[in-house]
């Protein structure tokens, strides 16, 4: 009997989460008002340098995100002049539960519930309630030469983004954050996970360019600038990134 009650409670929680996520997706997909994004910063290691870097971040640190989305919305003909509003929401001194990469669907489902519980505990900023939340976990590049994989969940509009705590990485950090934010809005990856090469045409910013290679920009969900059939590079900043037509359709910018 107790096991059945637990199952019923879990199903009720899942139904409530699913309905809430669906309603939020419907509201945000209309793009009749700016998407409010709360950005939480997290020192992901014990490095004093990471803590100093995180504490130096302010609203101006995230202006490239707002400018990028405003510029791309204008280029694609979206009526909303300022589609994304980014608001720093402070530092969080707690780490979110790590995702079970390679786990079963049940493992992923349980993790997503744990993550939402963690967000409920740590993701309530002052002021108007945000539509989306990005948790930026910073790592000291002197300690970690690679960071864990980032994730963006449409269910709840939650992004867990791993970045480097280095000023010279700020441009690429913004690219990764924008990529994961679009995941929360329903955009799909457009690159081959085996070699990180963007798919043609959807993962190319200018798929009809002649000659098609090398490309001048990265498509935001393609992630990299294609240089040849086997080579590509990470954009240095959002100035080298575009929102492709397929991605724009996925997030509701174009029909």
PDB file of C-alpha atoms in Angstrom:
ATOM      1  CA  UNK A   1       0.000   0.000   0.000  1.00  0.00           C
ATOM      2  CA  UNK A   2       2.791   2.419   0.926  1.00  0.00           C
ATOM      3  CA  UNK A   3       4.531   1.733  -2.402  1.00  0.00           C
ATOM      4  CA  UNK A   4       1.326   2.507  -4.301  1.00  0.00           C
ATOM      5  CA  UNK A   5       0.933   5.782  -2.418  1.00  0.00           C
ATOM      6  CA  UNK A   6       4.492   6.746  -3.323  1.00  0.00           C
ATOM      7  CA  UNK A   7       3.826   5.975  -6.985  1.00  0.00           C
ATOM      8  CA  UNK A   8       0.619   8.033  -6.938  1.00  0.00           C
ATOM      9  CA  UNK A   9       2.435  10.964  -5.334  1.00  0.00           C
ATOM     10  CA  UNK A  10       5.195  10.753  -7.942  1.00  0.00           C
ATOM     11  CA  UNK A  11       2.640  10.653 -10.760  1.00  0.00           C
ATOM     12  CA  UNK A  12       0.854  13.675  -9.297  1.00  0.00           C
ATOM     13  CA  UNK A  13       4.132  15.590  -9.070  1.00  0.00           C
ATOM     14  CA  UNK A  14       4.998  14.656 -12.658  1.00  0.00           C
ATOM     15  CA  UNK A  15       1.575  15.732 -13.904  1.00  0.00           C
ATOM     16  CA  UNK A  16       1.835  19.063 -12.101  1.00  0.00           C
ATOM     17  CA  UNK A  17       5.341  19.650 -13.473  1.00  0.00           C
ATOM     18  CA  UNK A  18       4.269  18.688 -17.000  1.00  0.00           C
ATOM     19  CA  UNK A  19       1.264  21.029 -16.964  1.00  0.00           C
ATOM     20  CA  UNK A  20       3.304  23.880 -15.518  1.00  0.00           C
ATOM     21  CA  UNK A  21       6.072  23.395 -18.092  1.00  0.00           C
ATOM     22  CA  UNK A  22       3.553  23.266 -20.937  1.00  0.00           C
ATOM     23  CA  UNK A  23       1.860  26.471 -19.815  1.00  0.00           C
ATOM     24  CA  UNK A  24       5.213  28.245 -19.510  1.00  0.00           C
ATOM     25  CA  UNK A  25       6.282  27.065 -22.976  1.00  0.00           C
ATOM     26  CA  UNK A  26       3.005  28.336 -24.461  1.00  0.00           C
ATOM     27  CA  UNK A  27       3.454  31.744 -22.830  1.00  0.00           C
ATOM     28  CA  UNK A  28       7.075  32.142 -23.853  1.00  0.00           C
ATOM     29  CA  UNK A  29       6.559  30.843 -27.425  1.00  0.00           C
ATOM     30  CA  UNK A  30       4.170  33.728 -28.146  1.00  0.00           C
ATOM     31  CA  UNK A  31       7.048  36.256 -27.918  1.00  0.00           C
ATOM     32  CA  UNK A  32       4.640  39.052 -27.103  1.00  0.00           C
ATOM     33  CA  UNK A  33       6.789  40.161 -24.170  1.00  0.00           C
ATOM     34  CA  UNK A  34      10.452  39.841 -23.187  1.00  0.00           C
ATOM     35  CA  UNK A  35      11.680  36.533 -21.815  1.00  0.00           C
ATOM     36  CA  UNK A  36      12.903  37.217 -18.288  1.00  0.00           C
ATOM     37  CA  UNK A  37      16.055  35.198 -17.629  1.00  0.00           C
ATOM     38  CA  UNK A  38      17.524  34.994 -14.127  1.00  0.00           C
ATOM     39  CA  UNK A  39      21.251  34.194 -14.102  1.00  0.00           C
ATOM     40  CA  UNK A  40      22.712  32.561 -11.005  1.00  0.00           C
ATOM     41  CA  UNK A  41      26.495  32.263 -10.685  1.00  0.00           C
ATOM     42  CA  UNK A  42      28.150  29.346  -8.903  1.00  0.00           C
ATOM     43  CA  UNK A  43      31.823  28.797  -8.010  1.00  0.00           C
ATOM     44  CA  UNK A  44      32.095  25.147  -9.062  1.00  0.00           C
ATOM     45  CA  UNK A  45      35.437  24.454  -7.379  1.00  0.00           C
ATOM     46  CA  UNK A  46      37.340  25.555  -4.308  1.00  0.00           C
ATOM     47  CA  UNK A  47      39.625  27.943  -6.173  1.00  0.00           C
ATOM     48  CA  UNK A  48      39.916  31.461  -4.688  1.00  0.00           C
ATOM     49  CA  UNK A  49      40.371  32.699  -8.271  1.00  0.00           C
ATOM     50  CA  UNK A  50      37.014  31.256  -9.261  1.00  0.00           C
ATOM     51  CA  UNK A  51      35.329  32.928  -6.295  1.00  0.00           C
ATOM     52  CA  UNK A  52      36.906  36.285  -7.155  1.00  0.00           C
ATOM     53  CA  UNK A  53      35.855  35.963 -10.793  1.00  0.00           C
ATOM     54  CA  UNK A  54      32.269  35.143  -9.856  1.00  0.00           C
ATOM     55  CA  UNK A  55      32.058  38.001  -7.383  1.00  0.00           C
ATOM     56  CA  UNK A  56      33.243  40.480 -10.045  1.00  0.00           C
ATOM     57  CA  UNK A  57      30.419  39.629 -12.436  1.00  0.00           C
ATOM     58  CA  UNK A  58      27.653  42.215 -12.729  1.00  0.00           C
ATOM     59  CA  UNK A  59      24.827  43.135 -15.075  1.00  0.00           C
ATOM     60  CA  UNK A  60      27.233  44.402 -17.738  1.00  0.00           C
ATOM     61  CA  UNK A  61      28.813  40.936 -17.856  1.00  0.00           C
ATOM     62  CA  UNK A  62      25.610  39.586 -19.391  1.00  0.00           C
ATOM     63  CA  UNK A  63      24.771  42.436 -21.762  1.00  0.00           C
ATOM     64  CA  UNK A  64      26.260  40.524 -24.744  1.00  0.00           C
ATOM     65  CA  UNK A  65      23.478  37.955 -24.334  1.00  0.00           C
ATOM     66  CA  UNK A  66      20.748  40.590 -24.481  1.00  0.00           C
ATOM     67  CA  UNK A  67      22.401  42.359 -27.423  1.00  0.00           C
ATOM     68  CA  UNK A  68      22.818  39.116 -29.348  1.00  0.00           C
ATOM     69  CA  UNK A  69      19.174  38.123 -29.063  1.00  0.00           C
ATOM     70  CA  UNK A  70      17.994  41.654 -29.831  1.00  0.00           C
ATOM     71  CA  UNK A  71      20.151  41.828 -32.949  1.00  0.00           C
ATOM     72  CA  UNK A  72      19.137  38.388 -34.215  1.00  0.00           C
ATOM     73  CA  UNK A  73      15.458  39.064 -33.530  1.00  0.00           C
ATOM     74  CA  UNK A  74      15.696  42.268 -35.553  1.00  0.00           C
ATOM     75  CA  UNK A  75      17.503  40.464 -38.405  1.00  0.00           C
ATOM     76  CA  UNK A  76      14.828  37.753 -38.501  1.00  0.00           C
ATOM     77  CA  UNK A  77      11.918  40.190 -38.401  1.00  0.00           C
ATOM     78  CA  UNK A  78      10.607  39.551 -34.880  1.00  0.00           C
ATOM     79  CA  UNK A  79       8.405  42.440 -33.783  1.00  0.00           C
ATOM     80  CA  UNK A  80       9.681  42.353 -30.210  1.00  0.00           C
ATOM     81  CA  UNK A  81      12.687  44.690 -30.010  1.00  0.00           C
ATOM     82  CA  UNK A  82      14.057  43.227 -26.786  1.00  0.00           C
ATOM     83  CA  UNK A  83      13.146  39.541 -26.715  1.00  0.00           C
ATOM     84  CA  UNK A  84      15.422  38.561 -23.813  1.00  0.00           C
ATOM     85  CA  UNK A  85      16.024  40.382 -20.529  1.00  0.00           C
ATOM     86  CA  UNK A  86      18.915  38.997 -18.498  1.00  0.00           C
ATOM     87  CA  UNK A  87      19.006  39.762 -14.794  1.00  0.00           C
ATOM     88  CA  UNK A  88      21.818  38.695 -12.431  1.00  0.00           C
ATOM     89  CA  UNK A  89      20.253  36.805  -9.544  1.00  0.00           C
ATOM     90  CA  UNK A  90      23.263  36.446  -7.272  1.00  0.00           C
ATOM     91  CA  UNK A  91      25.718  33.771  -6.247  1.00  0.00           C
ATOM     92  CA  UNK A  92      24.671  30.275  -5.217  1.00  0.00           C
ATOM     93  CA  UNK A  93      27.037  28.287  -3.007  1.00  0.00           C
ATOM     94  CA  UNK A  94      25.504  24.914  -3.742  1.00  0.00           C
ATOM     95  CA  UNK A  95      26.001  22.581  -6.693  1.00  0.00           C
ATOM     96  CA  UNK A  96      23.059  21.159  -8.657  1.00  0.00           C
ATOM     97  CA  UNK A  97      22.713  17.380  -8.930  1.00  0.00           C
ATOM     98  CA  UNK A  98      24.892  16.091 -11.798  1.00  0.00           C
ATOM     99  CA  UNK A  99      22.997  14.629 -14.769  1.00  0.00           C
ATOM    100  CA  UNK A 100      23.169  10.842 -15.294  1.00  0.00           C
ATOM    101  CA  UNK A 101      24.829  10.869 -18.725  1.00  0.00           C
ATOM    102  CA  UNK A 102      24.313   7.444 -20.238  1.00  0.00           C
ATOM    103  CA  UNK A 103      21.583   6.636 -17.723  1.00  0.00           C
ATOM    104  CA  UNK A 104      18.173   5.151 -18.438  1.00  0.00           C
ATOM    105  CA  UNK A 105      15.037   7.191 -19.030  1.00  0.00           C
ATOM    106  CA  UNK A 106      14.019   6.502 -15.451  1.00  0.00           C
ATOM    107  CA  UNK A 107      17.399   7.762 -14.206  1.00  0.00           C
ATOM    108  CA  UNK A 108      17.005  10.938 -16.265  1.00  0.00           C
ATOM    109  CA  UNK A 109      13.449  11.441 -15.041  1.00  0.00           C
ATOM    110  CA  UNK A 110      14.484  11.060 -11.408  1.00  0.00           C
ATOM    111  CA  UNK A 111      17.419  13.432 -11.939  1.00  0.00           C
ATOM    112  CA  UNK A 112      15.159  16.051 -13.540  1.00  0.00           C
ATOM    113  CA  UNK A 113      12.889  15.925 -10.494  1.00  0.00           C
ATOM    114  CA  UNK A 114      15.885  16.278  -8.167  1.00  0.00           C
ATOM    115  CA  UNK A 115      17.113  19.205 -10.242  1.00  0.00           C
ATOM    116  CA  UNK A 116      13.755  20.966 -10.069  1.00  0.00           C
ATOM    117  CA  UNK A 117      13.657  20.443  -6.315  1.00  0.00           C
ATOM    118  CA  UNK A 118      17.164  21.947  -6.089  1.00  0.00           C
ATOM    119  CA  UNK A 119      16.075  24.879  -8.287  1.00  0.00           C
ATOM    120  CA  UNK A 120      13.035  25.413  -6.069  1.00  0.00           C
ATOM    121  CA  UNK A 121      15.418  25.688  -3.095  1.00  0.00           C
ATOM    122  CA  UNK A 122      18.031  27.933  -4.744  1.00  0.00           C
ATOM    123  CA  UNK A 123      16.442  29.604  -7.768  1.00  0.00           C
ATOM    124  CA  UNK A 124      14.012  32.152  -6.336  1.00  0.00           C
ATOM    125  CA  UNK A 125      15.416  35.634  -7.042  1.00  0.00           C
ATOM    126  CA  UNK A 126      14.026  38.908  -5.770  1.00  0.00           C
ATOM    127  CA  UNK A 127      11.699  40.824  -8.064  1.00  0.00           C
ATOM    128  CA  UNK A 128       9.404  39.557 -10.821  1.00  0.00           C
ATOM    129  CA  UNK A 129       9.439  35.794 -11.273  1.00  0.00           C
ATOM    130  CA  UNK A 130      11.721  34.761 -14.145  1.00  0.00           C
ATOM    131  CA  UNK A 131      10.530  32.710 -17.095  1.00  0.00           C
ATOM    132  CA  UNK A 132      13.873  30.917 -17.413  1.00  0.00           C
ATOM    133  CA  UNK A 133      16.790  30.288 -15.074  1.00  0.00           C
ATOM    134  CA  UNK A 134      20.432  29.813 -16.006  1.00  0.00           C
ATOM    135  CA  UNK A 135      22.816  28.419 -13.412  1.00  0.00           C
ATOM    136  CA  UNK A 136      26.357  29.253 -14.522  1.00  0.00           C
ATOM    137  CA  UNK A 137      28.957  27.008 -12.895  1.00  0.00           C
ATOM    138  CA  UNK A 138      32.446  28.479 -13.212  1.00  0.00           C
ATOM    139  CA  UNK A 139      35.665  26.446 -13.181  1.00  0.00           C
ATOM    140  CA  UNK A 140      39.256  27.603 -12.758  1.00  0.00           C
ATOM    141  CA  UNK A 141      41.083  26.838 -16.044  1.00  0.00           C
ATOM    142  CA  UNK A 142      44.293  26.367 -14.045  1.00  0.00           C
ATOM    143  CA  UNK A 143      42.614  23.394 -12.374  1.00  0.00           C
ATOM    144  CA  UNK A 144      40.222  22.089 -15.031  1.00  0.00           C
ATOM    145  CA  UNK A 145      41.295  22.055 -18.674  1.00  0.00           C
ATOM    146  CA  UNK A 146      37.849  20.746 -19.625  1.00  0.00           C
ATOM    147  CA  UNK A 147      34.449  21.308 -18.048  1.00  0.00           C
ATOM    148  CA  UNK A 148      31.454  18.967 -17.734  1.00  0.00           C
ATOM    149  CA  UNK A 149      28.778  18.967 -20.415  1.00  0.00           C
ATOM    150  CA  UNK A 150      26.127  21.656 -20.041  1.00  0.00           C
ATOM    151  CA  UNK A 151      22.402  20.967 -20.252  1.00  0.00           C
ATOM    152  CA  UNK A 152      19.302  23.010 -21.025  1.00  0.00           C
ATOM    153  CA  UNK A 153      15.906  21.606 -20.044  1.00  0.00           C
ATOM    154  CA  UNK A 154      12.712  22.749 -21.785  1.00  0.00           C
ATOM    155  CA  UNK A 155      10.835  21.206 -18.856  1.00  0.00           C
ATOM    156  CA  UNK A 156      10.989  24.134 -16.470  1.00  0.00           C
ATOM    157  CA  UNK A 157      13.240  26.332 -18.657  1.00  0.00           C
ATOM    158  CA  UNK A 158      16.352  25.496 -16.630  1.00  0.00           C
ATOM    159  CA  UNK A 159      19.924  25.674 -17.896  1.00  0.00           C
ATOM    160  CA  UNK A 160      22.940  24.248 -16.059  1.00  0.00           C
ATOM    161  CA  UNK A 161      25.952  25.732 -17.836  1.00  0.00           C
ATOM    162  CA  UNK A 162      29.617  24.924 -17.154  1.00  0.00           C
ATOM    163  CA  UNK A 163      32.045  27.732 -18.005  1.00  0.00           C
ATOM    164  CA  UNK A 164      35.622  28.849 -17.398  1.00  0.00           C
ATOM    165  CA  UNK A 165      36.383  31.507 -14.780  1.00  0.00           C
ATOM    166  CA  UNK A 166      38.656  33.551 -17.038  1.00  0.00           C
ATOM    167  CA  UNK A 167      38.124  36.992 -18.556  1.00  0.00           C
ATOM    168  CA  UNK A 168      39.634  35.870 -21.864  1.00  0.00           C
ATOM    169  CA  UNK A 169      36.920  33.194 -22.039  1.00  0.00           C
ATOM    170  CA  UNK A 170      34.035  35.625 -21.523  1.00  0.00           C
ATOM    171  CA  UNK A 171      33.107  35.699 -25.214  1.00  0.00           C
ATOM    172  CA  UNK A 172      32.964  31.929 -25.576  1.00  0.00           C
ATOM    173  CA  UNK A 173      31.182  31.642 -22.226  1.00  0.00           C
ATOM    174  CA  UNK A 174      28.416  33.842 -23.650  1.00  0.00           C
ATOM    175  CA  UNK A 175      28.129  31.580 -26.700  1.00  0.00           C
ATOM    176  CA  UNK A 176      27.685  28.496 -24.511  1.00  0.00           C
ATOM    177  CA  UNK A 177      25.135  30.262 -22.286  1.00  0.00           C
ATOM    178  CA  UNK A 178      23.102  31.389 -25.313  1.00  0.00           C
ATOM    179  CA  UNK A 179      23.193  27.850 -26.733  1.00  0.00           C
ATOM    180  CA  UNK A 180      21.852  26.329 -23.514  1.00  0.00           C
ATOM    181  CA  UNK A 181      19.212  29.041 -23.094  1.00  0.00           C
ATOM    182  CA  UNK A 182      17.861  28.153 -26.535  1.00  0.00           C
ATOM    183  CA  UNK A 183      17.766  24.503 -25.507  1.00  0.00           C
ATOM    184  CA  UNK A 184      15.384  25.490 -22.712  1.00  0.00           C
ATOM    185  CA  UNK A 185      13.157  27.104 -25.364  1.00  0.00           C
ATOM    186  CA  UNK A 186      12.998  23.947 -27.467  1.00  0.00           C
ATOM    187  CA  UNK A 187      15.915  24.373 -29.893  1.00  0.00           C
ATOM    188  CA  UNK A 188      17.736  21.184 -30.863  1.00  0.00           C
ATOM    189  CA  UNK A 189      21.442  20.520 -31.353  1.00  0.00           C
ATOM    190  CA  UNK A 190      22.580  20.709 -34.963  1.00  0.00           C
ATOM    191  CA  UNK A 191      25.998  19.077 -34.842  1.00  0.00           C
ATOM    192  CA  UNK A 192      27.427  15.565 -34.830  1.00  0.00           C
ATOM    193  CA  UNK A 193      28.227  14.591 -31.230  1.00  0.00           C
ATOM    194  CA  UNK A 194      30.982  12.271 -32.473  1.00  0.00           C
ATOM    195  CA  UNK A 195      33.186  15.042 -33.905  1.00  0.00           C
ATOM    196  CA  UNK A 196      31.323  18.306 -33.116  1.00  0.00           C
ATOM    197  CA  UNK A 197      30.986  19.088 -36.821  1.00  0.00           C
ATOM    198  CA  UNK A 198      27.820  21.102 -37.582  1.00  0.00           C
ATOM    199  CA  UNK A 199      25.244  19.434 -39.821  1.00  0.00           C
ATOM    200  CA  UNK A 200      24.558  20.939 -43.223  1.00  0.00           C
ATOM    201  CA  UNK A 201      22.248  22.717 -43.839  1.00  0.00           C
ATOM    202  CA  UNK A 202      20.553  23.179 -40.449  1.00  0.00           C
ATOM    203  CA  UNK A 203      23.771  23.669 -38.461  1.00  0.00           C
ATOM    204  CA  UNK A 204      25.180  26.264 -40.867  1.00  0.00           C
ATOM    205  CA  UNK A 205      24.562  29.985 -40.381  1.00  0.00           C
ATOM    206  CA  UNK A 206      24.707  30.563 -44.153  1.00  0.00           C
ATOM    207  CA  UNK A 207      23.831  27.212 -45.736  1.00  0.00           C
ATOM    208  CA  UNK A 208      23.353  28.741 -49.200  1.00  0.00           C
ATOM    209  CA  UNK A 209      26.678  30.598 -49.228  1.00  0.00           C
ATOM    210  CA  UNK A 210      28.753  30.025 -52.394  1.00  0.00           C
ATOM    211  CA  UNK A 211      31.147  28.428 -51.855  1.00  0.00           C
ATOM    212  CA  UNK A 212      29.516  26.973 -48.762  1.00  0.00           C
ATOM    213  CA  UNK A 213      32.883  26.519 -46.998  1.00  0.00           C
ATOM    214  CA  UNK A 214      34.424  28.128 -45.148  1.00  0.00           C
ATOM    215  CA  UNK A 215      31.508  29.666 -43.266  1.00  0.00           C
ATOM    216  CA  UNK A 216      31.790  33.131 -41.730  1.00  0.00           C
ATOM    217  CA  UNK A 217      29.602  32.481 -38.688  1.00  0.00           C
ATOM    218  CA  UNK A 218      28.495  29.706 -36.373  1.00  0.00           C
ATOM    219  CA  UNK A 219      24.829  28.741 -36.205  1.00  0.00           C
ATOM    220  CA  UNK A 220      24.033  28.968 -32.497  1.00  0.00           C
ATOM    221  CA  UNK A 221      22.833  25.361 -32.188  1.00  0.00           C
ATOM    222  CA  UNK A 222      25.495  24.106 -34.608  1.00  0.00           C
ATOM    223  CA  UNK A 223      27.981  25.452 -32.094  1.00  0.00           C
ATOM    224  CA  UNK A 224      31.012  25.924 -34.321  1.00  0.00           C
ATOM    225  CA  UNK A 225      32.121  27.759 -37.484  1.00  0.00           C
ATOM    226  CA  UNK A 226      32.579  25.174 -40.279  1.00  0.00           C
ATOM    227  CA  UNK A 227      35.895  25.681 -42.057  1.00  0.00           C
ATOM    228  CA  UNK A 228      36.021  22.502 -44.140  1.00  0.00           C
ATOM    229  CA  UNK A 229      34.225  19.163 -44.356  1.00  0.00           C
ATOM    230  CA  UNK A 230      36.248  17.939 -41.373  1.00  0.00           C
ATOM    231  CA  UNK A 231      37.312  21.089 -39.513  1.00  0.00           C
ATOM    232  CA  UNK A 232      35.505  23.774 -37.531  1.00  0.00           C
ATOM    233  CA  UNK A 233      36.275  26.158 -34.706  1.00  0.00           C
ATOM    234  CA  UNK A 234      34.531  27.584 -31.694  1.00  0.00           C
ATOM    235  CA  UNK A 235      33.401  31.201 -32.206  1.00  0.00           C
ATOM    236  CA  UNK A 236      35.286  33.708 -30.078  1.00  0.00           C
ATOM    237  CA  UNK A 237      32.138  35.621 -29.175  1.00  0.00           C
ATOM    238  CA  UNK A 238      28.481  36.075 -30.073  1.00  0.00           C
ATOM    239  CA  UNK A 239      29.599  38.515 -32.799  1.00  0.00           C
ATOM    240  CA  UNK A 240      30.463  35.385 -34.803  1.00  0.00           C
ATOM    241  CA  UNK A 241      27.140  33.638 -34.195  1.00  0.00           C
ATOM    242  CA  UNK A 242      23.763  33.644 -35.922  1.00  0.00           C
ATOM    243  CA  UNK A 243      20.352  32.073 -35.223  1.00  0.00           C
ATOM    244  CA  UNK A 244      19.511  29.868 -38.199  1.00  0.00           C
ATOM    245  CA  UNK A 245      16.061  29.599 -39.753  1.00  0.00           C
ATOM    246  CA  UNK A 246      15.374  26.114 -38.364  1.00  0.00           C
ATOM    247  CA  UNK A 247      16.339  27.195 -34.852  1.00  0.00           C
ATOM    248  CA  UNK A 248      14.199  30.319 -35.227  1.00  0.00           C
ATOM    249  CA  UNK A 249      11.214  28.128 -36.114  1.00  0.00           C
ATOM    250  CA  UNK A 250      11.855  25.810 -33.172  1.00  0.00           C
ATOM    251  CA  UNK A 251      11.726  28.673 -30.667  1.00  0.00           C
ATOM    252  CA  UNK A 252       8.782  30.406 -32.343  1.00  0.00           C
ATOM    253  CA  UNK A 253      10.530  33.404 -33.855  1.00  0.00           C
ATOM    254  CA  UNK A 254       9.391  32.562 -37.376  1.00  0.00           C
ATOM    255  CA  UNK A 255       6.540  30.383 -38.648  1.00  0.00           C
TER     256      UNK A 255
END
